[in-house]
Amino acid sequence: MRHRAAAPEPVPRTRGTALRHQLAELRGPDTPPRPLDARALAALAANPGCRRRALLDGAGVDKAKLADALGSPSGFGQSQFALTRGNAFEAKVKADGGAELLRLVRERLGGGPEPVPGEARTPDLTAAGPEGRTARTALALREATAEAADAGAWTFLEHPMLALDVAGTPAFLEPDAVVVHPDGTWTVVEIKSFPMIDGSADAAKVGAAARQAAVYVLALERVAGHLDPPPRIGHRILLVCPKDFSNLPAASAVDVRKQVSVTRRQLDRLTRIEDIADALPEGTCFDVTHPADALTEAVESVPATYAPECLAACELAFHCRERARAAGAVTSLGRGLRAELGGLTTVDEVLAAAHGHAGDPHDPAVAALRRAAQLRAEALGLPGPGLGHTASAEEAPACR
């Protein structure tokens, strides 16, 4: 008598697999996840209070397609001309086995003798798939560290592949370059196409590059943790940009310790996105094939923290800006102003407080608003605050 094989025991669902299943349902059953990259992770660190972005990125939702489906197409991204120019500049910097790049690293960061052109190690990092490239990069870093200890050699890794755990899922990251110094230090190199004029570049763009590099530093820490003793990862990265208005490279050392700390905290917070997902209404789904009304309702069920800086970092910025303006949220005017206004969160609350109709007079923000309204009224010959005149939106451009 043939015995039927016993059915296999069902595999218990762990917390990690349960979260991945939940995020897949939010994304849509037939929609593959959009992988996170360093730009997305850096943008999360730049706006850590935005639950909407944290959830959508954690679920792997394609925010550009979602913005199109909502009727607010994204204006985020680089032009084809900028991409071509950036690629040409990067190729120039990395030419001849990274000779010029290594010279800039040594000049700005030290860490060993003057590199000799043609003698630096440039390991081959090709492998099958991102997992294979990640393993090959880890091996190359291990070998380069050992080589540095034995022979004091420079090593230039072009487009290595690193992995970072994000919400229980590996995110594969590809920095422009990583350099292993003869003293064993690992340094991240970021190559950007915006100019460095008279030794300095646009502060906002440098900040964005620093946040992006911080993600790579965290991923390198993961690799270094498997070595004994772990090598030192430089807290200063090398930012390489075109000098003035030429195509010649200029470099600056940028301290990213603050950005690393902020990004680490944000990623720790991202691993708890199940708390955000659990608070959503039953059946919430961000599948871009759904009707626009249903998508809008789903997106609005997740709180957002809009700021003008989102326009340069998030595909949903136009949609969130429209909603923030419609609600009269002061965040649409900038984080700096929002911080100055304390508990006043809408433009209507600000106007009411300025003209004496609401607000605690002992609140420094309310007192400052009333003083500003009084000075404005005196300058324009209008009745002062609290004298029966209520400023309209058109009369209060400074508050708007």
CSV table of C-alpha atoms in Angstrom, one decimal:
chain,number,residue,atom,x,y,z
A,1,MET,CA,0.0,0.0,0.0
A,2,ARG,CA,1.5,3.3,-1.1
A,3,HIS,CA,1.5,5.9,1.7
A,4,ARG,CA,0.8,9.4,0.8
A,5,ALA,CA,3.6,11.8,1.8
A,6,ALA,CA,2.6,14.1,4.6
A,7,ALA,CA,2.0,17.7,3.6
A,8,PRO,CA,4.9,19.9,4.5
A,9,GLU,CA,4.5,22.1,7.6
A,10,PRO,CA,3.5,25.7,6.6
A,11,VAL,CA,6.4,28.1,7.1
A,12,PRO,CA,5.6,30.4,9.9
A,13,ARG,CA,5.4,34.0,8.8
A,14,THR,CA,8.0,36.1,10.6
A,15,ARG,CA,7.7,39.8,11.2
A,16,GLY,CA,10.0,40.6,8.2
A,17,THR,CA,8.0,38.4,5.8
A,18,ALA,CA,4.7,39.7,7.1
A,19,LEU,CA,5.9,43.3,6.5
A,20,ARG,CA,7.0,42.5,3.0
A,21,HIS,CA,3.7,40.9,2.2
A,22,GLN,CA,1.9,43.9,3.6
A,23,LEU,CA,4.0,46.3,1.5
A,24,ALA,CA,3.4,44.2,-1.6
A,25,GLU,CA,-0.4,44.5,-1.1
A,26,LEU,CA,0.0,48.3,-0.7
A,27,ARG,CA,2.0,48.4,-3.9
A,28,GLY,CA,-0.3,46.2,-5.9
A,29,PRO,CA,-0.1,42.4,-6.3
A,30,ASP,CA,1.2,42.6,-9.9
A,31,THR,CA,3.5,45.5,-9.5
A,32,PRO,CA,7.2,44.8,-8.9
A,33,PRO,CA,8.9,47.0,-6.3
A,34,ARG,CA,10.9,49.9,-7.4
A,35,PRO,CA,14.4,49.5,-5.8
A,36,LEU,CA,15.6,52.2,-3.5
A,37,ASP,CA,18.7,54.0,-4.4
A,38,ALA,CA,21.0,56.4,-2.6
A,39,ARG,CA,19.1,59.5,-3.8
A,40,ALA,CA,15.8,58.2,-2.4
A,41,LEU,CA,17.4,57.3,0.9
A,42,ALA,CA,19.1,60.7,1.1
A,43,ALA,CA,15.8,62.4,0.4
A,44,LEU,CA,14.2,60.5,3.2
A,45,ALA,CA,16.9,61.7,5.6
A,46,ALA,CA,16.3,65.3,4.3
A,47,ASN,CA,12.6,65.1,5.3
A,48,PRO,CA,12.4,62.6,8.1
A,49,GLY,CA,8.9,63.7,9.2
A,50,CYS,CA,7.2,62.8,6.0
A,51,ARG,CA,5.3,59.5,6.6
A,52,ARG,CA,4.0,59.5,3.1
A,53,ARG,CA,7.4,59.3,1.5
A,54,ALA,CA,8.7,56.8,4.0
A,55,LEU,CA,5.8,54.4,3.3
A,56,LEU,CA,5.8,54.8,-0.5
A,57,ASP,CA,9.6,54.3,-0.7
A,58,GLY,CA,9.5,51.4,1.8
A,59,ALA,CA,6.8,49.7,-0.3
A,60,GLY,CA,8.7,50.2,-3.5
A,61,VAL,CA,6.0,52.4,-5.1
A,62,ASP,CA,7.0,54.2,-8.3
A,63,LYS,CA,6.2,57.7,-7.2
A,64,ALA,CA,6.7,59.2,-10.7
A,65,LYS,CA,4.0,56.9,-12.2
A,66,LEU,CA,1.8,57.6,-9.1
A,67,ALA,CA,2.2,61.4,-9.6
A,68,ASP,CA,1.2,61.0,-13.3
A,69,ALA,CA,-1.9,58.9,-12.3
A,70,LEU,CA,-2.8,61.6,-9.7
A,71,GLY,CA,-2.7,64.3,-12.4
A,72,SER,CA,0.3,66.1,-11.0
A,73,PRO,CA,3.2,64.9,-13.2
A,74,SER,CA,6.6,65.1,-11.6
A,75,GLY,CA,9.1,67.7,-12.6
A,76,PHE,CA,11.8,66.0,-10.6
A,77,GLY,CA,14.9,64.7,-12.3
A,78,GLN,CA,17.8,65.6,-14.6
A,79,SER,CA,17.6,66.6,-18.2
A,80,GLN,CA,19.3,64.5,-20.8
A,81,PHE,CA,21.8,67.2,-21.5
A,82,ALA,CA,22.8,67.3,-17.8
A,83,LEU,CA,23.1,63.5,-17.7
A,84,THR,CA,25.3,63.5,-20.8
A,85,ARG,CA,27.5,66.3,-19.5
A,86,GLY,CA,27.8,64.6,-16.1
A,87,ASN,CA,28.8,61.3,-17.6
A,88,ALA,CA,31.5,63.0,-19.8
A,89,PHE,CA,32.9,64.8,-16.8
A,90,GLU,CA,32.9,61.6,-14.7
A,91,ALA,CA,34.7,59.7,-17.4
A,92,LYS,CA,37.4,62.4,-17.6
A,93,VAL,CA,38.0,62.3,-13.9
A,94,LYS,CA,38.3,58.5,-13.8
A,95,ALA,CA,40.5,58.3,-16.9
A,96,ASP,CA,43.9,56.5,-16.8
A,97,GLY,CA,42.9,54.2,-14.0
A,98,GLY,CA,41.7,57.0,-11.8
A,99,ALA,CA,45.2,58.7,-11.7
A,100,GLU,CA,43.7,62.3,-11.4
A,101,LEU,CA,41.1,61.2,-8.9
A,102,LEU,CA,43.7,59.5,-6.7
A,103,ARG,CA,45.8,62.6,-6.9
A,104,LEU,CA,42.9,64.7,-5.6
A,105,VAL,CA,42.2,62.2,-2.9
A,106,ARG,CA,45.8,62.3,-1.7
A,107,GLU,CA,45.8,66.1,-1.9
A,108,ARG,CA,42.6,66.7,0.0
A,109,LEU,CA,42.6,63.8,2.4
A,110,GLY,CA,46.1,62.4,2.7
A,111,GLY,CA,46.4,58.8,3.8
A,112,GLY,CA,49.5,57.7,2.1
A,113,PRO,CA,52.3,58.6,-0.3
A,114,GLU,CA,51.8,60.3,-3.7
A,115,PRO,CA,50.1,57.8,-6.0
A,116,VAL,CA,52.2,56.7,-9.0
A,117,PRO,CA,50.2,56.8,-12.2
A,118,GLY,CA,49.5,53.3,-13.5
A,119,GLU,CA,50.5,51.5,-10.2
A,120,ALA,CA,47.2,51.8,-8.4
A,121,ARG,CA,45.1,48.6,-8.1
A,122,THR,CA,41.8,48.7,-10.1
A,123,PRO,CA,40.1,45.4,-9.4
A,124,ASP,CA,37.5,44.1,-11.8
A,125,LEU,CA,34.1,44.2,-10.1
A,126,THR,CA,32.0,42.6,-12.8
A,127,ALA,CA,29.7,39.8,-11.7
A,128,ALA,CA,26.2,38.4,-12.4
A,129,GLY,CA,23.4,40.4,-10.9
A,130,PRO,CA,23.5,42.9,-8.1
A,131,GLU,CA,24.1,40.2,-5.4
A,132,GLY,CA,27.1,38.9,-7.3
A,133,ARG,CA,28.5,42.4,-7.8
A,134,THR,CA,28.0,43.1,-4.1
A,135,ALA,CA,29.9,40.0,-3.1
A,136,ARG,CA,32.6,40.8,-5.6
A,137,THR,CA,32.9,44.4,-4.2
A,138,ALA,CA,33.2,43.1,-0.6
A,139,LEU,CA,36.0,40.7,-1.7
A,140,ALA,CA,37.8,43.5,-3.5
A,141,LEU,CA,37.6,45.7,-0.5
A,142,ARG,CA,38.9,42.9,1.8
A,143,GLU,CA,41.8,42.2,-0.6
A,144,ALA,CA,42.6,45.9,-1.0
A,145,THR,CA,42.8,46.4,2.8
A,146,ALA,CA,45.2,43.5,3.1
A,147,GLU,CA,47.3,44.8,0.2
A,148,ALA,CA,47.4,48.2,1.8
A,149,ALA,CA,48.7,46.7,5.1
A,150,ASP,CA,51.4,44.7,3.2
A,151,ALA,CA,52.6,46.9,0.4
A,152,GLY,CA,51.0,50.4,1.1
A,153,ALA,CA,49.2,50.3,-2.3
A,154,TRP,CA,46.4,52.6,-3.4
A,155,THR,CA,43.2,50.9,-4.7
A,156,PHE,CA,40.6,52.5,-6.9
A,157,LEU,CA,37.1,50.8,-7.1
A,158,GLU,CA,35.0,52.2,-9.9
A,159,HIS,CA,31.2,51.9,-9.4
A,160,PRO,CA,31.3,49.3,-6.7
A,161,MET,CA,28.1,47.7,-5.6
A,162,LEU,CA,27.0,48.0,-2.0
A,163,ALA,CA,24.0,46.7,-0.1
A,164,LEU,CA,22.0,48.2,2.7
A,165,ASP,CA,19.1,46.7,4.6
A,166,VAL,CA,16.0,48.9,4.2
A,167,ALA,CA,12.8,47.7,5.9
A,168,GLY,CA,14.0,44.1,5.7
A,169,THR,CA,14.9,44.3,2.0
A,170,PRO,CA,18.4,44.9,0.6
A,171,ALA,CA,18.8,48.1,-1.3
A,172,PHE,CA,21.7,47.9,-3.8
A,173,LEU,CA,23.7,51.1,-4.1
A,174,GLU,CA,26.4,52.2,-6.6
A,175,PRO,CA,28.7,55.0,-5.5
A,176,ASP,CA,30.8,56.7,-8.2
A,177,ALA,CA,34.0,55.4,-6.6
A,178,VAL,CA,35.5,54.1,-3.4
A,179,VAL,CA,39.3,54.6,-2.7
A,180,VAL,CA,41.3,52.4,-0.3
A,181,HIS,CA,44.3,54.4,1.0
A,182,PRO,CA,47.7,52.9,1.7
A,183,ASP,CA,46.9,53.4,5.4
A,184,GLY,CA,43.8,51.2,5.0
A,185,THR,CA,41.2,54.0,5.1
A,186,TRP,CA,38.1,53.7,2.9
A,187,THR,CA,36.9,56.9,1.3
A,188,VAL,CA,33.7,57.5,-0.7
A,189,VAL,CA,34.1,59.7,-3.8
A,190,GLU,CA,31.1,61.6,-5.2
A,191,ILE,CA,31.5,63.2,-8.7
A,192,LYS,CA,28.9,65.9,-9.6
A,193,SER,CA,28.5,68.0,-12.7
A,194,PHE,CA,27.6,71.3,-10.9
A,195,PRO,CA,30.5,73.8,-10.8
A,196,MET,CA,32.8,74.6,-8.0
A,197,ILE,CA,33.5,78.4,-8.4
A,198,ASP,CA,36.4,79.9,-6.5
A,199,GLY,CA,36.7,76.8,-4.4
A,200,SER,CA,33.0,76.6,-3.3
A,201,ALA,CA,29.8,75.2,-4.7
A,202,ASP,CA,26.1,75.8,-4.2
A,203,ALA,CA,25.4,74.9,-0.6
A,204,ALA,CA,22.1,73.2,-1.3
A,205,LYS,CA,23.7,70.9,-3.9
A,206,VAL,CA,26.6,70.2,-1.7
A,207,GLY,CA,24.2,69.2,1.1
A,208,ALA,CA,22.3,66.9,-1.2
A,209,ALA,CA,25.6,65.2,-2.3
A,210,ALA,CA,26.7,64.9,1.3
A,211,ARG,CA,23.4,63.1,2.3
A,212,GLN,CA,23.8,60.8,-0.7
A,213,ALA,CA,27.4,60.0,0.3
A,214,ALA,CA,26.3,59.3,3.8
A,215,VAL,CA,24.2,56.5,2.5
A,216,TYR,CA,27.2,54.9,0.9
A,217,VAL,CA,29.2,55.4,4.1
A,218,LEU,CA,26.6,53.4,6.0
A,219,ALA,CA,26.7,50.6,3.4
A,220,LEU,CA,30.5,50.5,3.7
A,221,GLU,CA,30.2,50.2,7.5
A,222,ARG,CA,28.2,47.0,6.9
A,223,VAL,CA,31.0,45.6,4.8
A,224,ALA,CA,33.7,46.7,7.2
A,225,GLY,CA,31.8,45.1,10.1
A,226,HIS,CA,32.6,41.6,8.6
A,227,LEU,CA,36.4,42.3,8.7
A,228,ASP,CA,38.6,41.8,11.8
A,229,PRO,CA,39.8,44.3,12.6
A,230,PRO,CA,37.3,46.5,10.8
A,231,PRO,CA,39.0,49.2,8.6
A,232,ARG,CA,38.5,52.9,9.2
A,233,ILE,CA,35.9,54.5,7.0
A,234,GLY,CA,36.7,58.2,6.4
A,235,HIS,CA,34.1,60.6,7.9
A,236,ARG,CA,35.1,63.0,5.1
A,237,ILE,CA,34.1,62.2,1.6
A,238,LEU,CA,35.7,63.7,-1.6
A,239,LEU,CA,33.4,65.8,-3.7
A,240,VAL,CA,34.7,66.3,-7.2
A,241,CYS,CA,33.1,69.0,-9.5
A,242,PRO,CA,34.1,71.0,-12.6
A,243,LYS,CA,36.4,73.9,-11.7
A,244,ASP,CA,34.8,77.3,-12.3
A,245,PHE,CA,33.2,77.1,-15.9
A,246,SER,CA,35.7,74.6,-17.3
A,247,ASN,CA,35.7,70.8,-17.6
A,248,LEU,CA,38.8,70.5,-15.3
A,249,PRO,CA,38.1,68.7,-11.9
A,250,ALA,CA,38.2,70.5,-8.6
A,251,ALA,CA,37.8,68.7,-5.3
A,252,SER,CA,36.7,69.4,-1.7
A,253,ALA,CA,36.6,67.3,1.4
A,254,VAL,CA,33.1,67.3,3.0
A,255,ASP,CA,32.5,66.1,6.5
A,256,VAL,CA,29.4,63.8,6.5
A,257,ARG,CA,29.3,62.7,10.2
A,258,LYS,CA,26.1,64.7,10.7
A,259,GLN,CA,24.4,63.3,7.6
A,260,VAL,CA,25.5,59.8,8.5
A,261,SER,CA,23.9,60.1,12.0
A,262,VAL,CA,20.6,61.6,10.6
A,263,THR,CA,20.4,58.9,7.8
A,264,ARG,CA,21.0,56.1,10.3
A,265,ARG,CA,18.2,57.3,12.5
A,266,GLN,CA,15.9,57.7,9.5
A,267,LEU,CA,16.6,54.2,8.3
A,268,ASP,CA,16.0,52.8,11.8
A,269,ARG,CA,12.6,54.6,11.6
A,270,LEU,CA,11.9,53.2,8.2
A,271,THR,CA,12.3,49.7,9.5
A,272,ARG,CA,9.2,50.4,11.6
A,273,ILE,CA,7.0,51.5,8.7
A,274,GLU,CA,4.6,48.7,9.6
A,275,ASP,CA,3.3,51.2,12.3
A,276,ILE,CA,2.4,53.6,9.5
A,277,ALA,CA,0.9,50.8,7.3
A,278,ASP,CA,-1.2,49.5,10.2
A,279,ALA,CA,-2.9,52.8,10.6
A,280,LEU,CA,-4.2,52.9,7.1
A,281,PRO,CA,-7.8,52.2,6.2
A,282,GLU,CA,-8.6,48.6,5.1
A,283,GLY,CA,-8.0,48.0,1.4
A,284,THR,CA,-5.6,50.9,0.9
A,285,CYS,CA,-3.6,50.4,-2.3
A,286,PHE,CA,-1.3,52.6,-4.4
A,287,ASP,CA,-1.6,50.5,-7.6
A,288,VAL,CA,-1.3,53.1,-10.4
A,289,THR,CA,-3.9,51.2,-12.5
A,290,HIS,CA,-6.6,52.2,-10.0
A,291,PRO,CA,-8.9,55.2,-10.7
A,292,ALA,CA,-7.5,58.6,-9.9
A,293,ASP,CA,-10.1,59.2,-7.2
A,294,ALA,CA,-9.2,56.0,-5.4
A,295,LEU,CA,-5.5,56.7,-5.7
A,296,THR,CA,-6.0,60.2,-4.3
A,297,GLU,CA,-7.9,58.9,-1.3
A,298,ALA,CA,-5.2,56.3,-0.7
A,299,VAL,CA,-2.4,58.9,-0.9
A,300,GLU,CA,-4.2,61.4,1.3
A,301,SER,CA,-4.7,58.7,4.0
A,302,VAL,CA,-0.9,58.9,4.7
A,303,PRO,CA,0.2,62.2,6.4
A,304,ALA,CA,2.8,64.2,4.4
A,305,THR,CA,5.1,66.9,5.5
A,306,TYR,CA,5.6,69.2,2.5
A,307,ALA,CA,8.3,71.8,2.2
A,308,PRO,CA,9.6,73.7,-0.8
A,309,GLU,CA,12.8,71.6,-0.7
A,310,CYS,CA,10.7,68.6,-1.8
A,311,LEU,CA,10.5,70.1,-5.3
A,312,ALA,CA,14.1,69.1,-5.8
A,313,ALA,CA,13.9,65.7,-4.2
A,314,CYS,CA,10.4,64.0,-4.5
A,315,GLU,CA,8.2,63.1,-7.5
A,316,LEU,CA,5.1,63.8,-5.5
A,317,ALA,CA,6.1,67.3,-4.6
A,318,PHE,CA,3.6,69.1,-7.0
A,319,HIS,CA,0.7,67.0,-5.6
A,320,CYS,CA,1.7,67.7,-2.0
A,321,ARG,CA,2.3,71.4,-2.6
A,322,GLU,CA,-1.2,71.8,-4.1
A,323,ARG,CA,-2.7,70.0,-1.1
A,324,ALA,CA,-0.6,72.0,1.4
A,325,ARG,CA,-1.6,75.3,-0.3
A,326,ALA,CA,-5.3,74.3,-0.3
A,327,ALA,CA,-5.1,73.6,3.4
A,328,GLY,CA,-3.2,76.8,4.1
A,329,ALA,CA,-0.4,75.0,5.7
A,330,VAL,CA,2.6,77.2,6.6
A,331,THR,CA,5.0,74.4,5.7
A,332,SER,CA,4.4,75.3,2.1
A,333,LEU,CA,6.3,78.6,2.9
A,334,GLY,CA,9.4,76.8,4.2
A,335,ARG,CA,10.6,74.9,7.2
A,336,GLY,CA,12.4,77.9,8.6
A,337,LEU,CA,9.1,79.9,8.8
A,338,ARG,CA,7.3,76.9,10.1
A,339,ALA,CA,9.8,76.6,13.0
A,340,GLU,CA,9.4,80.3,13.9
A,341,LEU,CA,5.6,80.1,14.1
A,342,GLY,CA,5.5,77.4,16.8
A,343,GLY,CA,2.0,76.1,17.3
A,344,LEU,CA,0.5,78.2,14.4
A,345,THR,CA,0.2,75.7,11.6
A,346,THR,CA,-2.1,77.4,9.0
A,347,VAL,CA,-2.0,80.8,7.3
A,348,ASP,CA,-5.5,81.6,8.7
A,349,GLU,CA,-4.2,81.0,12.3
A,350,VAL,CA,-1.2,83.2,11.6
A,351,LEU,CA,-3.4,86.1,10.3
A,352,ALA,CA,-5.9,85.7,13.2
A,353,ALA,CA,-3.0,85.8,15.7
A,354,ALA,CA,-1.4,88.8,14.0
A,355,HIS,CA,-4.6,90.9,14.2
A,356,GLY,CA,-5.6,90.0,17.7
A,357,HIS,CA,-8.4,87.6,17.0
A,358,ALA,CA,-6.7,84.5,18.3
A,359,GLY,CA,-3.6,83.2,20.0
A,360,ASP,CA,-1.9,83.6,23.4
A,361,PRO,CA,-0.5,87.2,23.7
A,362,HIS,CA,2.3,85.8,25.8
A,363,ASP,CA,3.4,83.4,23.0
A,364,PRO,CA,6.6,85.0,21.5
A,365,ALA,CA,5.5,84.0,18.0
A,366,VAL,CA,2.1,85.7,18.5
A,367,ALA,CA,3.7,88.8,20.1
A,368,ALA,CA,6.1,89.1,17.1
A,369,LEU,CA,3.3,88.7,14.6
A,370,ARG,CA,1.2,91.4,16.3
A,371,ARG,CA,4.1,93.8,16.5
A,372,ALA,CA,4.8,93.2,12.8
A,373,ALA,CA,1.1,93.8,11.9
A,374,GLN,CA,1.1,97.0,13.9
A,375,LEU,CA,4.2,98.3,12.1
A,376,ARG,CA,2.8,97.4,8.8
A,377,ALA,CA,-0.5,99.2,9.6
A,378,GLU,CA,1.3,102.3,10.7
A,379,ALA,CA,3.4,102.3,7.5
A,380,LEU,CA,0.3,101.9,5.3
A,381,GLY,CA,-2.0,104.1,7.3
A,382,LEU,CA,-4.4,101.2,8.1
A,383,PRO,CA,-6.2,100.6,11.4
A,384,GLY,CA,-4.0,98.7,13.8
A,385,PRO,CA,-4.5,95.2,15.0
A,386,GLY,CA,-7.5,94.6,17.3
A,387,LEU,CA,-9.2,97.9,16.1
A,388,GLY,CA,-11.9,96.3,14.1
A,389,HIS,CA,-10.0,95.7,10.9
A,390,THR,CA,-9.4,92.2,9.7
A,391,ALA,CA,-6.7,91.9,7.1
A,392,SER,CA,-7.7,90.0,3.9
A,393,ALA,CA,-5.4,87.6,2.2
A,394,GLU,CA,-4.7,90.3,-0.4
A,395,GLU,CA,-3.7,92.8,2.3
A,396,ALA,CA,-1.2,90.4,4.0
A,397,PRO,CA,1.3,89.4,1.4
A,398,ALA,CA,4.1,89.3,4.0
A,399,CYS,CA,2.2,86.6,5.8
A,400,ARG,CA,1.4,84.7,2.7
